[in-house]
Coordinates of C-alpha atoms in Angstrom, one line a residue:
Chain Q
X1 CA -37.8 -47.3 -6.0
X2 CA -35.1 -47.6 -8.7
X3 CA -36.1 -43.9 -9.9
X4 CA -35.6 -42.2 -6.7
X5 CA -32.7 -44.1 -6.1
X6 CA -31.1 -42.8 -9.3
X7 CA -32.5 -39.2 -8.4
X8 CA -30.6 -39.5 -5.3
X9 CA -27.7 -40.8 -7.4
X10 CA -27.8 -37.8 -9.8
X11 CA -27.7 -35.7 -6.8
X12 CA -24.7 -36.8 -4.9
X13 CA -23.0 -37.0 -8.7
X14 CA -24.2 -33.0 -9.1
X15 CA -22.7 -32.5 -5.1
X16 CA -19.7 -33.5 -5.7
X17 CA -19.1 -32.7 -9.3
X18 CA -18.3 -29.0 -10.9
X19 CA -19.6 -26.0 -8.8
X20 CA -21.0 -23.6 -11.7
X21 CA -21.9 -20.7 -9.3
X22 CA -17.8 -20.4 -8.8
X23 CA -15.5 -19.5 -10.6
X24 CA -12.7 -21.2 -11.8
X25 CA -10.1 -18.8 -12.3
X26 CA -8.0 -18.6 -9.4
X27 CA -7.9 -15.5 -7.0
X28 CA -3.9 -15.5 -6.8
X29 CA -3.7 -14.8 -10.5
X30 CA -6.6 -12.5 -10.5
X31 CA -4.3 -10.7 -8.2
X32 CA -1.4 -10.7 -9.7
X33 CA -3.0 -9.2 -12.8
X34 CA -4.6 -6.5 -11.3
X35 CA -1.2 -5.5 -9.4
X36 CA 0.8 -5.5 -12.5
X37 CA -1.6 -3.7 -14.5
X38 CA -2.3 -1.1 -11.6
X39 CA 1.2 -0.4 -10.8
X40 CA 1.7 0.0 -14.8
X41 CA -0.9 2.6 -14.7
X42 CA 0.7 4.3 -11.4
X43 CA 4.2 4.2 -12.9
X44 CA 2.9 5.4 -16.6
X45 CA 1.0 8.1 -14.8
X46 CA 4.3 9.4 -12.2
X47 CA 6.1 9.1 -15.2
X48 CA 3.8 11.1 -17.3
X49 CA 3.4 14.1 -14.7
X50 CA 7.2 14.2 -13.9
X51 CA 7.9 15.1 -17.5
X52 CA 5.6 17.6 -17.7
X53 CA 6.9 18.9 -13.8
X54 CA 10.5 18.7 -14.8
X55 CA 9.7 20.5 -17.9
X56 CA 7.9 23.4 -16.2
X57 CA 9.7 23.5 -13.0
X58 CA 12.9 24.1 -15.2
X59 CA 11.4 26.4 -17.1
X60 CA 10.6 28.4 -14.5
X61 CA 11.5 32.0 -14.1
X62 CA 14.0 33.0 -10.7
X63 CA 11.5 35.2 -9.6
X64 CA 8.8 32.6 -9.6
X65 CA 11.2 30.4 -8.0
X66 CA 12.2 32.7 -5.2
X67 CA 8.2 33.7 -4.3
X68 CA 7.1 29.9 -3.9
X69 CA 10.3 29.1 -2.2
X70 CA 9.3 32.5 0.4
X71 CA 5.8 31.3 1.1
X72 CA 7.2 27.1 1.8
X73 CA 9.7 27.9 4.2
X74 CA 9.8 29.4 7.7
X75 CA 11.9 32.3 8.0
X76 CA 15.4 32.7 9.4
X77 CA 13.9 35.2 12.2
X78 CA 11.2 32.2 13.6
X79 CA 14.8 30.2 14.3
X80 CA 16.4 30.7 17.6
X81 CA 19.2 29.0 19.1
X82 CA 20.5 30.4 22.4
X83 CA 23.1 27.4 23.3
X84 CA 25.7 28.5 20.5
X85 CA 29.1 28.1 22.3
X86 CA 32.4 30.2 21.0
X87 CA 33.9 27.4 19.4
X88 CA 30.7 27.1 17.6
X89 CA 30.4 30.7 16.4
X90 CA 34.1 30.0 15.3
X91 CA 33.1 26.9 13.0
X92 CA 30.1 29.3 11.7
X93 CA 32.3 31.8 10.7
X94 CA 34.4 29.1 8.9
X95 CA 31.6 27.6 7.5
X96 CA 30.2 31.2 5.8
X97 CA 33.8 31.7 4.3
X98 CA 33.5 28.7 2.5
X99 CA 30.1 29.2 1.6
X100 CA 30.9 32.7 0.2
X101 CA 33.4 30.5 -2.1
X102 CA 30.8 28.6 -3.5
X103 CA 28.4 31.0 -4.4
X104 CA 31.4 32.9 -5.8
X105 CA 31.9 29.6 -8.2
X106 CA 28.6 29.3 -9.5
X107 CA 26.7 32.2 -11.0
X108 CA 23.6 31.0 -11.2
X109 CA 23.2 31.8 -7.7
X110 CA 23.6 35.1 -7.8
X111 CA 20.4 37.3 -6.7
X112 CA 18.7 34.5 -5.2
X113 CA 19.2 33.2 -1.5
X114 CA 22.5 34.3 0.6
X115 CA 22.1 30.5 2.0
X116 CA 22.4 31.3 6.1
X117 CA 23.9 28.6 7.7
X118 CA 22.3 27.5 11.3
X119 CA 24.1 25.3 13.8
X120 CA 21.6 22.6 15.0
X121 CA 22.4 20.7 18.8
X122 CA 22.5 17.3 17.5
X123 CA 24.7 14.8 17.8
X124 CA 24.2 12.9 14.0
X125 CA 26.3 13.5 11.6
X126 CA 23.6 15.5 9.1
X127 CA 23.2 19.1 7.2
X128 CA 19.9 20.3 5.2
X129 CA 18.6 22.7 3.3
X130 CA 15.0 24.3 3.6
X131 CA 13.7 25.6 0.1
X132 CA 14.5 29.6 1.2
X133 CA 18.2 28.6 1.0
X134 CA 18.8 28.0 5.2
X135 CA 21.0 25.4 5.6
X136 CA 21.1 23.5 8.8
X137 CA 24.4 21.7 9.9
X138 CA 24.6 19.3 13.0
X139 CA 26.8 20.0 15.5
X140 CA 28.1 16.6 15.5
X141 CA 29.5 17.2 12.0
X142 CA 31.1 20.3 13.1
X143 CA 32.8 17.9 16.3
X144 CA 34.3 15.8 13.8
X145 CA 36.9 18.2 12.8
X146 CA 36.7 17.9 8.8
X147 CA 38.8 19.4 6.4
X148 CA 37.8 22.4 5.0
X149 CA 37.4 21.1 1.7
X150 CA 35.9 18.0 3.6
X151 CA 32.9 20.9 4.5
X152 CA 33.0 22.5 1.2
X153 CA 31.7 19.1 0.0
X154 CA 28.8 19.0 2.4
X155 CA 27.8 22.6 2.2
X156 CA 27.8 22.5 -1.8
X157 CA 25.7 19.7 -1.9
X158 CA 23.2 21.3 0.2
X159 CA 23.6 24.2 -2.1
X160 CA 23.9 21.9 -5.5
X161 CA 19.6 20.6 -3.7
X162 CA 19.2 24.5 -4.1
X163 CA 20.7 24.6 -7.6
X164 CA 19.0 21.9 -8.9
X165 CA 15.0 23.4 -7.5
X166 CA 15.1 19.6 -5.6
X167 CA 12.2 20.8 -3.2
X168 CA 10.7 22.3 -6.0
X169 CA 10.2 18.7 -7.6
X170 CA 9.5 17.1 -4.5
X171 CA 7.1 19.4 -3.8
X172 CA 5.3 19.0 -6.9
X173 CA 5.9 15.1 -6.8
X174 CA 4.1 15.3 -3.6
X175 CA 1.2 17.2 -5.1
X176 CA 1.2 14.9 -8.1
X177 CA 0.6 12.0 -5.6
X178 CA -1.8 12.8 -3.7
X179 CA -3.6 13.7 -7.1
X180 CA -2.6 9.7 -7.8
X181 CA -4.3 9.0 -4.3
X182 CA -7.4 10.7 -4.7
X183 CA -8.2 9.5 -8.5
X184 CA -7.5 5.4 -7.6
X185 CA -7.7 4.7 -4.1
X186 CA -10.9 3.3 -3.1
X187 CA -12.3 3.8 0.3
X188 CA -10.3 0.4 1.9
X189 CA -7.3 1.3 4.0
X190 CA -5.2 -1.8 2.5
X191 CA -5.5 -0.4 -0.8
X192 CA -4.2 3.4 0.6
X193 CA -1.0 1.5 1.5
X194 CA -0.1 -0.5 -1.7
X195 CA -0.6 2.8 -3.4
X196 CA 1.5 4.6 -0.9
X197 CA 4.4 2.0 -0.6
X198 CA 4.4 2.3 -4.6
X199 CA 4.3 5.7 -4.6
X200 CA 7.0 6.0 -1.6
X201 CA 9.4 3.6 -3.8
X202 CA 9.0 5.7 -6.6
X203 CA 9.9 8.2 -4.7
X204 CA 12.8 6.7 -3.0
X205 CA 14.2 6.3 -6.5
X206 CA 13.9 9.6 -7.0
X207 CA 15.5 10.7 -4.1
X208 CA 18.6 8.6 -5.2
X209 CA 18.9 10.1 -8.7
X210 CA 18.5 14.0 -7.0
X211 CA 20.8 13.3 -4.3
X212 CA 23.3 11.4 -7.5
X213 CA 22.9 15.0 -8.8
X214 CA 23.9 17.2 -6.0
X215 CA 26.8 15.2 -5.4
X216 CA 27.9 15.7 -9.2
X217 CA 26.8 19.6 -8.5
X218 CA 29.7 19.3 -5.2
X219 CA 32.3 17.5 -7.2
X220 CA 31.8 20.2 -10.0
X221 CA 31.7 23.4 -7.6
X222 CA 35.3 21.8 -5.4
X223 CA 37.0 21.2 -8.8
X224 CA 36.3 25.0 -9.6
X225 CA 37.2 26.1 -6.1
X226 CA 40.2 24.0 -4.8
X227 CA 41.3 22.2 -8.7
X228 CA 40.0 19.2 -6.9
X229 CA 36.8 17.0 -5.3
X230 CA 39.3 14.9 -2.6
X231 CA 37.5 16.4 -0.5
X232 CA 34.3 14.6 -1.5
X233 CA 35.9 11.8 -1.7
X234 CA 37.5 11.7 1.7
X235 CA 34.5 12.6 3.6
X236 CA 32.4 10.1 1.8
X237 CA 35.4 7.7 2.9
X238 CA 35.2 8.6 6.2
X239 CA 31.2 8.6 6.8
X240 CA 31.4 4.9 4.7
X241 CA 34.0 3.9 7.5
X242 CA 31.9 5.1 10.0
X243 CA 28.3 3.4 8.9
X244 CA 28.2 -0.3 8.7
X245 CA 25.1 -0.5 6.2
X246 CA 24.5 -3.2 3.8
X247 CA 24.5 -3.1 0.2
X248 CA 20.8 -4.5 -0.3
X249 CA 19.3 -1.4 2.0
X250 CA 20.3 1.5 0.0
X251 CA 17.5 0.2 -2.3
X252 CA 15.0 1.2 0.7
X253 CA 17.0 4.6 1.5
X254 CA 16.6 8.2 0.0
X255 CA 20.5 8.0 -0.7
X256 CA 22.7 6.5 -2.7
X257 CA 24.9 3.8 -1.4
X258 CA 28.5 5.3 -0.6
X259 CA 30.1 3.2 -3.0
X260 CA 27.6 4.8 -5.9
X261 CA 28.3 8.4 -4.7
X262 CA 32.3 7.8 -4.6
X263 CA 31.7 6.5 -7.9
X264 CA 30.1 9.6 -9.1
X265 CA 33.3 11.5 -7.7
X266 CA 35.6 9.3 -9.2
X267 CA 34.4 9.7 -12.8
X268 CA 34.3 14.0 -12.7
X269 CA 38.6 13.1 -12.0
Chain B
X1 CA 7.7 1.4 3.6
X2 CA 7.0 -1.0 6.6
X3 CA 3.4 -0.6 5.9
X4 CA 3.7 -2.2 2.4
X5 CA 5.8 -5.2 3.9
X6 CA 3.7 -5.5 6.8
X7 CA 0.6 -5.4 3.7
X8 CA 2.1 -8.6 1.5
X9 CA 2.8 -10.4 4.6
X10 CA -0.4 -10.3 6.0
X11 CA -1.6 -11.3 2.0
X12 CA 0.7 -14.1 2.4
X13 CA -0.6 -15.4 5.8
X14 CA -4.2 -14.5 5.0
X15 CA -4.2 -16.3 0.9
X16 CA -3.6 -19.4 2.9
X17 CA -5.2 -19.6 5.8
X18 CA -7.9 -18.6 3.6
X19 CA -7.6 -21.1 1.2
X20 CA -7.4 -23.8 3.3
X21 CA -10.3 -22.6 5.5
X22 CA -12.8 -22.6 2.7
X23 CA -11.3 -25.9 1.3
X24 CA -12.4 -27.6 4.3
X25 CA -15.2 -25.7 4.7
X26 CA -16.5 -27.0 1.1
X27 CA -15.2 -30.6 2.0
X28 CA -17.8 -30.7 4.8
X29 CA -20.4 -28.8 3.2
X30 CA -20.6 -31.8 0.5
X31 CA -20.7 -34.6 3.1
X32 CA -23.5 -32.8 4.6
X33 CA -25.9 -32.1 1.8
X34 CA -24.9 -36.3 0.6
X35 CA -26.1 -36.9 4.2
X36 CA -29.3 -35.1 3.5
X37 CA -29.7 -36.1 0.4
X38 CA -32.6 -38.4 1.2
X39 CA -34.6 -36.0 3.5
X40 CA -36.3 -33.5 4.2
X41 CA -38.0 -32.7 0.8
X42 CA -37.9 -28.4 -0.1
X43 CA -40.1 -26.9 -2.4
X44 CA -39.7 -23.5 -3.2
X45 CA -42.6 -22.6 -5.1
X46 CA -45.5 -23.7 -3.4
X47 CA -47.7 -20.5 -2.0
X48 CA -50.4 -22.8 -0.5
X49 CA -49.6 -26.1 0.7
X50 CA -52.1 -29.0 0.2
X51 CA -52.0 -32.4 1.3
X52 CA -54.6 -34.9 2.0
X53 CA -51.9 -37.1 4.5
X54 CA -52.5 -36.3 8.5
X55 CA -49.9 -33.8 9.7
X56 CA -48.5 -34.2 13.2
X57 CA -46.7 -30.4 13.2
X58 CA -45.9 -27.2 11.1
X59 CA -43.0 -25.3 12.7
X60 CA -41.1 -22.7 11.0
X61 CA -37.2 -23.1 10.3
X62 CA -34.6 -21.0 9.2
X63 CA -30.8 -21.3 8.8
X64 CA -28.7 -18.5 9.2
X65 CA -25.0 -17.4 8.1
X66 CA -22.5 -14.1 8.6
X67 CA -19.9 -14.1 6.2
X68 CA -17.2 -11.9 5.3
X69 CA -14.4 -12.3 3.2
X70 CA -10.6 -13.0 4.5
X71 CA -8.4 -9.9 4.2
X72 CA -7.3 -11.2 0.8
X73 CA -10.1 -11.5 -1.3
X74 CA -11.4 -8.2 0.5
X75 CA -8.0 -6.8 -1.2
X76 CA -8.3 -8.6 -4.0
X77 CA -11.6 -7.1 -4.0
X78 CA -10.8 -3.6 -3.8
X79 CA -8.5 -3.8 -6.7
X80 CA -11.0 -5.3 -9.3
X81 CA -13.3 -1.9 -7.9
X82 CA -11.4 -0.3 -9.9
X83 CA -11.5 -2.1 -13.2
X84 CA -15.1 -3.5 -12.7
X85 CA -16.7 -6.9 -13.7
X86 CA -17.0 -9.9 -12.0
X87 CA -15.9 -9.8 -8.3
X88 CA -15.1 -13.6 -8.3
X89 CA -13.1 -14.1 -4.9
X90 CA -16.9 -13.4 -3.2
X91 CA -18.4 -16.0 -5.5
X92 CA -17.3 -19.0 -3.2
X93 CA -17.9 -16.7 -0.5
X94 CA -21.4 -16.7 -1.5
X95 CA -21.6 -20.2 -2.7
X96 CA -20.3 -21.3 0.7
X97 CA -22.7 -19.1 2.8
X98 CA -25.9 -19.8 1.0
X99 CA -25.1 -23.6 1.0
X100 CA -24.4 -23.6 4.5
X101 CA -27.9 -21.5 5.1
X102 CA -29.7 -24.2 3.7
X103 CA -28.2 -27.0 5.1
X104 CA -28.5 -25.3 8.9
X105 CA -32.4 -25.1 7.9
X106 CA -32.3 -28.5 6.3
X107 CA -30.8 -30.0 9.8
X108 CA -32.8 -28.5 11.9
X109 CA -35.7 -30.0 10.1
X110 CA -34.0 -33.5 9.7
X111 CA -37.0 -35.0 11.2
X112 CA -39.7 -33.2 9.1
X113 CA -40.9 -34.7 5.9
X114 CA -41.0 -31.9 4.3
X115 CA -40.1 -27.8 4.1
X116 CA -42.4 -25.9 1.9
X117 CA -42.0 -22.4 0.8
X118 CA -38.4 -22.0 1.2
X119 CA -36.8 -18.7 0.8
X120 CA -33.2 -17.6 0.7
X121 CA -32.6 -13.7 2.3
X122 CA -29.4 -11.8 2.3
X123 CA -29.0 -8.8 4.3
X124 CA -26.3 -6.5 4.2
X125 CA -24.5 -5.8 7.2
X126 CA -22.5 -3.1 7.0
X127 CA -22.9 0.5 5.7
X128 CA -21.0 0.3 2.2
X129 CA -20.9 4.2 2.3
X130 CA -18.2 4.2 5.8
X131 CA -14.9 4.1 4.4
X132 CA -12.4 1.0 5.5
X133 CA -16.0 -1.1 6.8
X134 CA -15.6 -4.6 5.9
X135 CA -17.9 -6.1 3.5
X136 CA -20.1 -8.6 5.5
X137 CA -23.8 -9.7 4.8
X138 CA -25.8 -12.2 6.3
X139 CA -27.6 -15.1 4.4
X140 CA -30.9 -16.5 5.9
X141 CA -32.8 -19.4 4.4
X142 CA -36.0 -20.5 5.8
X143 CA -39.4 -22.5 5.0
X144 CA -42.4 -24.1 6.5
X145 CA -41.2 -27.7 7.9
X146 CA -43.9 -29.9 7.9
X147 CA -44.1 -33.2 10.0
X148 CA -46.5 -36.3 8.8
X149 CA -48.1 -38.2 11.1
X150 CA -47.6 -41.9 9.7
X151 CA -49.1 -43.9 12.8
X152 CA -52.7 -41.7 11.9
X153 CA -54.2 -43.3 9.2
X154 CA -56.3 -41.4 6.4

């Protein structure tokens, strides 16, 4: 009787004592391991290829340039926009004077694209540039009546993206990420989207830093033109003004904050 | 960049829940198997059962579980996939589902004297090769129970 009362003992000692087929380390710090050591390898390996990108894309020769730039981008002729009103062809022709300016002030542009501007029905306040050298401009930022040098700013900033091969980068950023993707991700969908919100603030940072650089490109290109980059400044001024954004977001945004690109204005004069 | 909020918040919700789910879980399994402590008898190893006591019946048992992981350890999971070794966050996963196997079998023999020839199954539920399935397998125990008949006399 005593034995099997001190099995049973031994037993309920055994239940409630160590478990041996778990573990002890805990899962939240197994976790937080494997994040920080895989977003060390994610950032060592971004890192890694954008040297070796930035080294070749700035390498590259014009002609190479202009051929993967031609077979990226859709051509002027696919674009057709029938609602252009007279006071719109007006700003247009405005808008190609300037640009003409521009290209005049930097030489490096000379034998690649002649940077056709298109007048887009929209009523933000926005202008782009595809990789071919097409620059789009909203036509609410034609209705808000800028300044001339005001525009100058906004075109040569498109044109400073150009300058600087930004879609060339991106593009091979893009290529370099997928490459990222394919290698680490697993098959499980949550995985896929720490990788790509790593990847996508990465890239965000990126953004900042080429957008930084176009803005420097403007400054430089309106001091040459006009002795001055006012112009910059004012318009950022005025968009600043117009946006009621908060500090902390520009941390999630492809752009700089206003206050950071002013900044960059302020230091060329 | 929603997506990756949306991903640690769901973490978040599903590291606790989780945690406190299998506490409990592991608080009740003990209570139960210090319940049972005293009966039925399982032997594991016995091929051919042989007693000379009368028996009164011989039914056949079993005790099954599904289990999954929460959306944490899954994660958790996926990330050690990469680097290898031991996938611990499935350990008391496991633990919990094969304990809880044996105890459903165990209950549902509480009045037998004794199970013989228990065995412990796992079968794998879903197909490891389609991408985003969950992992999820199922964990069967079951024996011979075997009922004495104490009023018979040898």
């Amino acid at each position: 009787m005593t034995i099997k009362k001190n099995y049973e003992e031994l037993q309920a000692a055994l239940i409630e004592g160590e478990n041996i087929n778990v573990s002890k380390s805990s899962d939240l710090k197994n976790f937080f391991i494997l994040i920080i050591s895989i977003i060390g390898i994610i950032v060592a390996m971004i890192f890694v290829f954008n040297v070796i990108s930035d080294i070749f894309i700035s390498t590259m020769s014009d002609d190479t340039q202009i051929k993967i730039e031609k077979s990226i981008s859709i051509k002027q002729i696919d674009l057709k926009y029938p609602n252009v009103t007279t006071q719109e062809l007006k700003e247009l022709k405005n808008l190609n004077n300037i640009k003409s300016k521009i290209i005049a002030a930097d030489t490096t542009l000379k034998n690649k694209s002649n940077f056709p501007i298109t007048i887009v029905n929209n009523s933000e306040i926005n202008a782009c540039i595809l990789p071919n050298g097409i620059i789009f401009i909203t036509s609410g930022l034609l209705k808000q009546k800028y300044t001339e040098e005001e525009l100058a700013f906004v075109l040569a900033h498109e044109i400073g993206h150009y300058a600087n091969r930004d879609h060339l980068r991106i593009f091979s950023r893009q290529i370099l990420s997928s490459l990222i993707f394919i290698t680490i991700s697993g098959n499980t969908n949550s995985f896929d989207k720490f990788l790509n919100g790593v990847t996508l603030l990465n890239n965000l940072v990126y953004s900042r830093k080429q957008e930084a650089a176009a803005d420097e490109y403007a400054g430089r290109i309106l001091i040459k033109i006009y002795g001055t980059n006012n112009g910059g400044k004012t318009f950022i001024k005025k968009i600043k003004d117009n946006e009621n954004t908060s500090n902390f977001l520009h941390y999630f945004s492809s752009h700089p904050s206003w206050n950071n690109r002013l900044n960059i204005l302020n230091k060329q004069m | 960049m929603f997506d990756l909020i949306f991903l640690i918040i769901l973490l978040c919700i599903t590291y606790f829940t989780g945690s406190i789910i299998e506490k409990n879980h592991f608080k009740k399994i003990k209570q139960r198997e210090i319940r049972l402590i005293k009966k039925p008898i399982i032997t594991y190893g016995t091929k051919r059962f042989q007693t000379n006591r009368p028996v009164k019946k011989v039914e056949l048992v079993t005790g099954e579980v599904v289990i999954s992981g929460d959306y944490f350890k899954n994660f958790v999971a996926s990330l050690k996939n990469l680097f290898g070794g031991k996938l611990t966050p499935f350990e008391s996963i496991l633990d919990r589902a094969r304990r809880e196997a044996l105890l459903k079998m165990r209950e549902k023999a509480a009045n037998a004297s004794i199970i013989v020839n228990a065995r412990i199954e796992t079968v794998l539920l879903n197909n490891i090769y389609i991408p985003n399935s969950v992992p999820q397998c199922a964990i069967i125990a079951y024996g011979t129970a075997i009922t004495y008949d104490n009023q018979k006399k040898l």
